[in-house]
PDB file of C-alpha atoms in Angstrom:
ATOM      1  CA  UNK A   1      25.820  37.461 -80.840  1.00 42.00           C
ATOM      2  CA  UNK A   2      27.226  39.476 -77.691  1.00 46.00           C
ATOM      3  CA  UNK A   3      29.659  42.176 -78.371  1.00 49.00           C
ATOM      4  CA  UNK A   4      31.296  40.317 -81.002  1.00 45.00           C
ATOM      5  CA  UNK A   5      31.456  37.011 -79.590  1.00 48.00           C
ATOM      6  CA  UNK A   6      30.068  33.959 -81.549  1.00 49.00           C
ATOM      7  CA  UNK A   7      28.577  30.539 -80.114  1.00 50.00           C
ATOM      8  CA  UNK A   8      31.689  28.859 -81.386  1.00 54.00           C
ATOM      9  CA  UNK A   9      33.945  31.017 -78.814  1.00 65.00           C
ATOM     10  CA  UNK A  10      31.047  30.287 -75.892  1.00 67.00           C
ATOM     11  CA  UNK A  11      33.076  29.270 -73.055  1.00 64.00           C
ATOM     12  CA  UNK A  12      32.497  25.068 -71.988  1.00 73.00           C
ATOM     13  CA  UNK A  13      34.040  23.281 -68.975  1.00 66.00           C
ATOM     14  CA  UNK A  14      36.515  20.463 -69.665  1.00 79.00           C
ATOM     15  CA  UNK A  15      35.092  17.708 -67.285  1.00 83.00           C
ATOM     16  CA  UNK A  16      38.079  15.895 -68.035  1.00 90.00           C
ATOM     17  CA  UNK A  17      40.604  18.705 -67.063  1.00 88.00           C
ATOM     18  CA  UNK A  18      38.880  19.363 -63.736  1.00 87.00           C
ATOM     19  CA  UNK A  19      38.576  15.824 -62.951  1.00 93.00           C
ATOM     20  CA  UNK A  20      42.474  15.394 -63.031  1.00 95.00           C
ATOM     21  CA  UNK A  21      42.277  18.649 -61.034  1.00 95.00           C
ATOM     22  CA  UNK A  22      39.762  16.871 -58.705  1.00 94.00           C
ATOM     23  CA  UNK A  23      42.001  13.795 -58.336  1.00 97.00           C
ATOM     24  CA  UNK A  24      45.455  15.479 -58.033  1.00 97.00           C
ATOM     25  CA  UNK A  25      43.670  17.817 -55.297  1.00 97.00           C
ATOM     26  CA  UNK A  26      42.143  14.728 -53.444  1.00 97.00           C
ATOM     27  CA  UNK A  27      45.485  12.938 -53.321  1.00 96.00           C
ATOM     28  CA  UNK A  28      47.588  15.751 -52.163  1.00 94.00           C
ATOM     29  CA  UNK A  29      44.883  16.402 -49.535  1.00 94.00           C
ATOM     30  CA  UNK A  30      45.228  13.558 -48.037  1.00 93.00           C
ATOM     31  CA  UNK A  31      48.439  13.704 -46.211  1.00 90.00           C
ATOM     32  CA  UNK A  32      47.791  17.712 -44.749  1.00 91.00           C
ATOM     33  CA  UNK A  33      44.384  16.209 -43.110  1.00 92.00           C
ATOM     34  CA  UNK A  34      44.064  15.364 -39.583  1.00 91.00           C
ATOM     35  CA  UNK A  35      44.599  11.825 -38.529  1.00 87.00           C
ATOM     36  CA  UNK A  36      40.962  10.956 -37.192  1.00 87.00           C
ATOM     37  CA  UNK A  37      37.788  11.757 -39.335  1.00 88.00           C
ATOM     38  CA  UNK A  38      35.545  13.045 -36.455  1.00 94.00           C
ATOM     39  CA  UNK A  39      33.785  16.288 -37.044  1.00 96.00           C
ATOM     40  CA  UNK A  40      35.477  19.341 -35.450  1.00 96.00           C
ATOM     41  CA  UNK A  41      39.350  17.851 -35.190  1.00 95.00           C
ATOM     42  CA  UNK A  42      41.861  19.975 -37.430  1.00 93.00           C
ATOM     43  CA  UNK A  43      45.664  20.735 -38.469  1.00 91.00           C
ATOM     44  CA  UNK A  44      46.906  23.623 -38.094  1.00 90.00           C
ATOM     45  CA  UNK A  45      49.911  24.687 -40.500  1.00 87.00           C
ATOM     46  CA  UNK A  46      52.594  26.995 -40.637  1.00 85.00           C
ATOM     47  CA  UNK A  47      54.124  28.318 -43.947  1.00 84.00           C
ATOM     48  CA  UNK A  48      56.628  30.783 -44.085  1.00 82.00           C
ATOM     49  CA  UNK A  49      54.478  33.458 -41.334  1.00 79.00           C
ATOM     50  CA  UNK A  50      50.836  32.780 -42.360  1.00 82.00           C
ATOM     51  CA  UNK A  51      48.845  30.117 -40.067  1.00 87.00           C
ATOM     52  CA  UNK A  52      46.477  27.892 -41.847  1.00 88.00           C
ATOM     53  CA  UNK A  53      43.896  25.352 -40.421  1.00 92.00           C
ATOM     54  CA  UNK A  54      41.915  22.734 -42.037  1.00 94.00           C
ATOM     55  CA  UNK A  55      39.022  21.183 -39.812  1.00 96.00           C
ATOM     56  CA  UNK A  56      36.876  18.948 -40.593  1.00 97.00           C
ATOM     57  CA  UNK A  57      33.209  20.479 -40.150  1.00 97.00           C
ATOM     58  CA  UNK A  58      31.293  16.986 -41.666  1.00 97.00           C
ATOM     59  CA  UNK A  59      32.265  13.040 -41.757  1.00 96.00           C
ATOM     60  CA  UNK A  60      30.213  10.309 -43.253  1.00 95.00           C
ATOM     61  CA  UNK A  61      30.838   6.712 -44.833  1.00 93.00           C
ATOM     62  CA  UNK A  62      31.543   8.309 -48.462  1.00 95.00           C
ATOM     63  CA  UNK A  63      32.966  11.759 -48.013  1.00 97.00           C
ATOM     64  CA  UNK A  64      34.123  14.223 -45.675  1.00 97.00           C
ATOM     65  CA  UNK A  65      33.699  17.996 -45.707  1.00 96.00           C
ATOM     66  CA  UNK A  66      36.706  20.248 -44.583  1.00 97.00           C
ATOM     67  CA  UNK A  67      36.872  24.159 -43.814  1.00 95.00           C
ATOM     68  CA  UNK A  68      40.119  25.545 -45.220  1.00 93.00           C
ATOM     69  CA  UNK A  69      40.991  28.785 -42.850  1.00 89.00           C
ATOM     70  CA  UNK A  70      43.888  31.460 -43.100  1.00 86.00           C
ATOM     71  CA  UNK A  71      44.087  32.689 -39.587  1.00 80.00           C
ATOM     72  CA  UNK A  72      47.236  35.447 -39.557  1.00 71.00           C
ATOM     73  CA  UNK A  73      47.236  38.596 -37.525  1.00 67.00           C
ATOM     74  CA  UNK A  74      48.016  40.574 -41.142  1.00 64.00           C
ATOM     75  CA  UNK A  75      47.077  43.597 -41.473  1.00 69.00           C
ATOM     76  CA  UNK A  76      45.056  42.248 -44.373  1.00 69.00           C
ATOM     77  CA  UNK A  77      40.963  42.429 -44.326  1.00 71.00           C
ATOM     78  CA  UNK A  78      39.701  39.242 -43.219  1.00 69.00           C
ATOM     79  CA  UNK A  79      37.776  38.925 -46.120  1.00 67.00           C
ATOM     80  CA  UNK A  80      41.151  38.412 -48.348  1.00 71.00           C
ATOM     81  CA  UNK A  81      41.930  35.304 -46.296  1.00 75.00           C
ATOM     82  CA  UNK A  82      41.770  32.183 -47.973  1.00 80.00           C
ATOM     83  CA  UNK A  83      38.507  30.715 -47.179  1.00 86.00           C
ATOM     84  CA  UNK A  84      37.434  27.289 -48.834  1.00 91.00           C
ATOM     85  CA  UNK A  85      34.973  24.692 -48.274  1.00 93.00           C
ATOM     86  CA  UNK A  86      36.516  21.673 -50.010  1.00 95.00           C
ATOM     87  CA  UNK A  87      34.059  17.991 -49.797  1.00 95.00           C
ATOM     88  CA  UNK A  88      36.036  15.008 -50.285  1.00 97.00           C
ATOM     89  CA  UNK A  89      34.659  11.694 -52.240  1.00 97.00           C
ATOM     90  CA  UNK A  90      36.474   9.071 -50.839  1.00 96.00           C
ATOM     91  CA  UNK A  91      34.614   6.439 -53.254  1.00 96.00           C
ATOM     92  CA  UNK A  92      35.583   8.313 -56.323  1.00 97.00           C
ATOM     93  CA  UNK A  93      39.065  10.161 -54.727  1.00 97.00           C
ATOM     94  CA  UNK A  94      38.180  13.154 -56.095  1.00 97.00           C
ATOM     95  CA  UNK A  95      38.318  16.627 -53.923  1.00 97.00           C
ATOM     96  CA  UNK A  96      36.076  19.771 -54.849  1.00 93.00           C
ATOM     97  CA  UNK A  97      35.864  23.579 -53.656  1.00 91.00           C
ATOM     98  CA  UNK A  98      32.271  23.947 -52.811  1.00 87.00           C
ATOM     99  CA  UNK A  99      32.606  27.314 -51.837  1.00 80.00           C
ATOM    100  CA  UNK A 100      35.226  29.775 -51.613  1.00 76.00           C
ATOM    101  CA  UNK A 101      35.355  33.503 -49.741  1.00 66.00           C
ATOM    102  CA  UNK A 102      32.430  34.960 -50.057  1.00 61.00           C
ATOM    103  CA  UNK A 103      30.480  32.299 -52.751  1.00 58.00           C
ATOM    104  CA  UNK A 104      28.642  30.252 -51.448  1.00 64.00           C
ATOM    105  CA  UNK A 105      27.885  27.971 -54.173  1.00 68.00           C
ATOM    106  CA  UNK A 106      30.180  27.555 -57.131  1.00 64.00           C
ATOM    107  CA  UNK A 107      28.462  26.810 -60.586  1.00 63.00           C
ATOM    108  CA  UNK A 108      30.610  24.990 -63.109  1.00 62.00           C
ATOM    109  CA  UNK A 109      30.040  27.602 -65.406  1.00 62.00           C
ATOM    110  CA  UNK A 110      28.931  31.501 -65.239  1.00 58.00           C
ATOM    111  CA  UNK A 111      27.174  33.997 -68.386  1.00 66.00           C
ATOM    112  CA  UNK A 112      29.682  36.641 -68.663  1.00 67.00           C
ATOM    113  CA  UNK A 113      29.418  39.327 -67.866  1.00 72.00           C
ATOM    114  CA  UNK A 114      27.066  39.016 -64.493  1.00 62.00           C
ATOM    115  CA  UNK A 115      26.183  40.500 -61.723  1.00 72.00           C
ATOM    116  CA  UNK A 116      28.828  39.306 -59.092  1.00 62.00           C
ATOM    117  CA  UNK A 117      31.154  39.642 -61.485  1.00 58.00           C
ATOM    118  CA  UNK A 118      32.435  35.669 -61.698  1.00 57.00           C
ATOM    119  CA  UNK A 119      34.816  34.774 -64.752  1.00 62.00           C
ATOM    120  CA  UNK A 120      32.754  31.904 -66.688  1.00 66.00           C
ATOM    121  CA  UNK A 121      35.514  29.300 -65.327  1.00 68.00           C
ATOM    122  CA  UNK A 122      35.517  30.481 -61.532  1.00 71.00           C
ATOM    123  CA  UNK A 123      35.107  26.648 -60.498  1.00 77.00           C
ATOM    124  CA  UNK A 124      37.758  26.005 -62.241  1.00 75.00           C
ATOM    125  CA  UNK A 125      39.968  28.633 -61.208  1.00 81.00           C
ATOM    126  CA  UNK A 126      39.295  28.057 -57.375  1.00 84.00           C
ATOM    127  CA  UNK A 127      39.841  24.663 -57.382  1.00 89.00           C
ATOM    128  CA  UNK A 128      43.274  25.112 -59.357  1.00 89.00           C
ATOM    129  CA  UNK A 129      44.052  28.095 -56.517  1.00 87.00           C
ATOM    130  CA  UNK A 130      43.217  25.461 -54.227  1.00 92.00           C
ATOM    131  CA  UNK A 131      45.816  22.741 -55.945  1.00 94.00           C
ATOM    132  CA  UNK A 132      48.251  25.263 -56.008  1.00 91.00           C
ATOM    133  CA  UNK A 133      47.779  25.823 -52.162  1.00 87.00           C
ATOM    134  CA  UNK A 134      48.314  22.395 -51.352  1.00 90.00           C
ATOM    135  CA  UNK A 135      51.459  22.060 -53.457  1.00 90.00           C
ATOM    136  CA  UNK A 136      53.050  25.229 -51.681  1.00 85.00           C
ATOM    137  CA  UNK A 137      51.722  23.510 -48.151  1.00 83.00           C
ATOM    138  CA  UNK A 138      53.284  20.770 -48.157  1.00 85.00           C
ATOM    139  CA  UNK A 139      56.270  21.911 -49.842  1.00 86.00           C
ATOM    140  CA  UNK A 140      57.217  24.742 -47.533  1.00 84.00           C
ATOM    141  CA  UNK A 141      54.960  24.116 -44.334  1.00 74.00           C
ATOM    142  CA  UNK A 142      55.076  23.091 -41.074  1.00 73.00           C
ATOM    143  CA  UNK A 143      52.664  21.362 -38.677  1.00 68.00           C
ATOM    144  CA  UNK A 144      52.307  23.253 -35.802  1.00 62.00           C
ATOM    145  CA  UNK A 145      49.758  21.091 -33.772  1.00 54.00           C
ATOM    146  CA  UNK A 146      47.322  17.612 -35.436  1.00 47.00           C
ATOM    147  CA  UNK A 147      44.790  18.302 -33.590  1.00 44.00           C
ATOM    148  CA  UNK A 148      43.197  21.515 -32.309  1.00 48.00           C
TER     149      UNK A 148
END
């Protein structure tokens, strides 16, 4: 036992949850990608002042790896600009966060505490940031250009 907590409150990842999470992301991906698959074409997005590109940075038969990029003039460090590296699986439809700002890697789960300081459902939590993104974009955004 760890300050109190038991193996019964031991934090576990709901594969279902972040499957549906996986899918919904995939499907509302879709339509804010550029219109050709080959490797360095992007969108670039407007939404409400901040300037957002997705490019894609790998293409092959079964999935397709994008670079999600804020690129505003804020007076913001550039390390608090949305930064994601999302792989697509266009076999299974599914969309994940590989890695996000400054991880490089995300594991499904994290000890807690440790030495980055993760929360024990990080994947999770990037990858719902990352649905929420989406939902925003394509509510409230505009295409600025298809292709840079």
């Amino acid at each position: 036992m760890v300050q109190g907590l038991s193996l019964k409150n031991r934090y576990t990842v709901d594969l279902a949850g972040i499957m549906r999470l996986y899918e919904t992301n995939y499907a509302k991906l879709l339509p804010l990608l550029p219109k050709s698959d080959e490797v360095g074409d992007c969108c670039v997005y407007r939404v409400f002042g901040h300037e957002y590109s997705i490019t894609i940075t790998e293409s092959t038969r079964y999935t397709t790896v994008i670079e999600l990029l804020q690129h505003d003039e804020v007076s913001l460090p550039v390390y608090m600009h949305p930064h994601l590296i999302i792989r697509l699986y266009h076999d299974a439809r599914v969309a994940e966060v590989c890695s996000a700002q400054q991880i490089s890697r995300l594991k499904p789960r994290y000890d807690y505490p440790n030495m980055r300081m993760h929360q024990q459902d990080e994947k999770h939590q990037v990858n719902r940031f990352l649905g929420d993104w989406l939902a925003y974009c394509l509510k409230n955004g505009i295409s600025k250009r298809s292709v840079c």
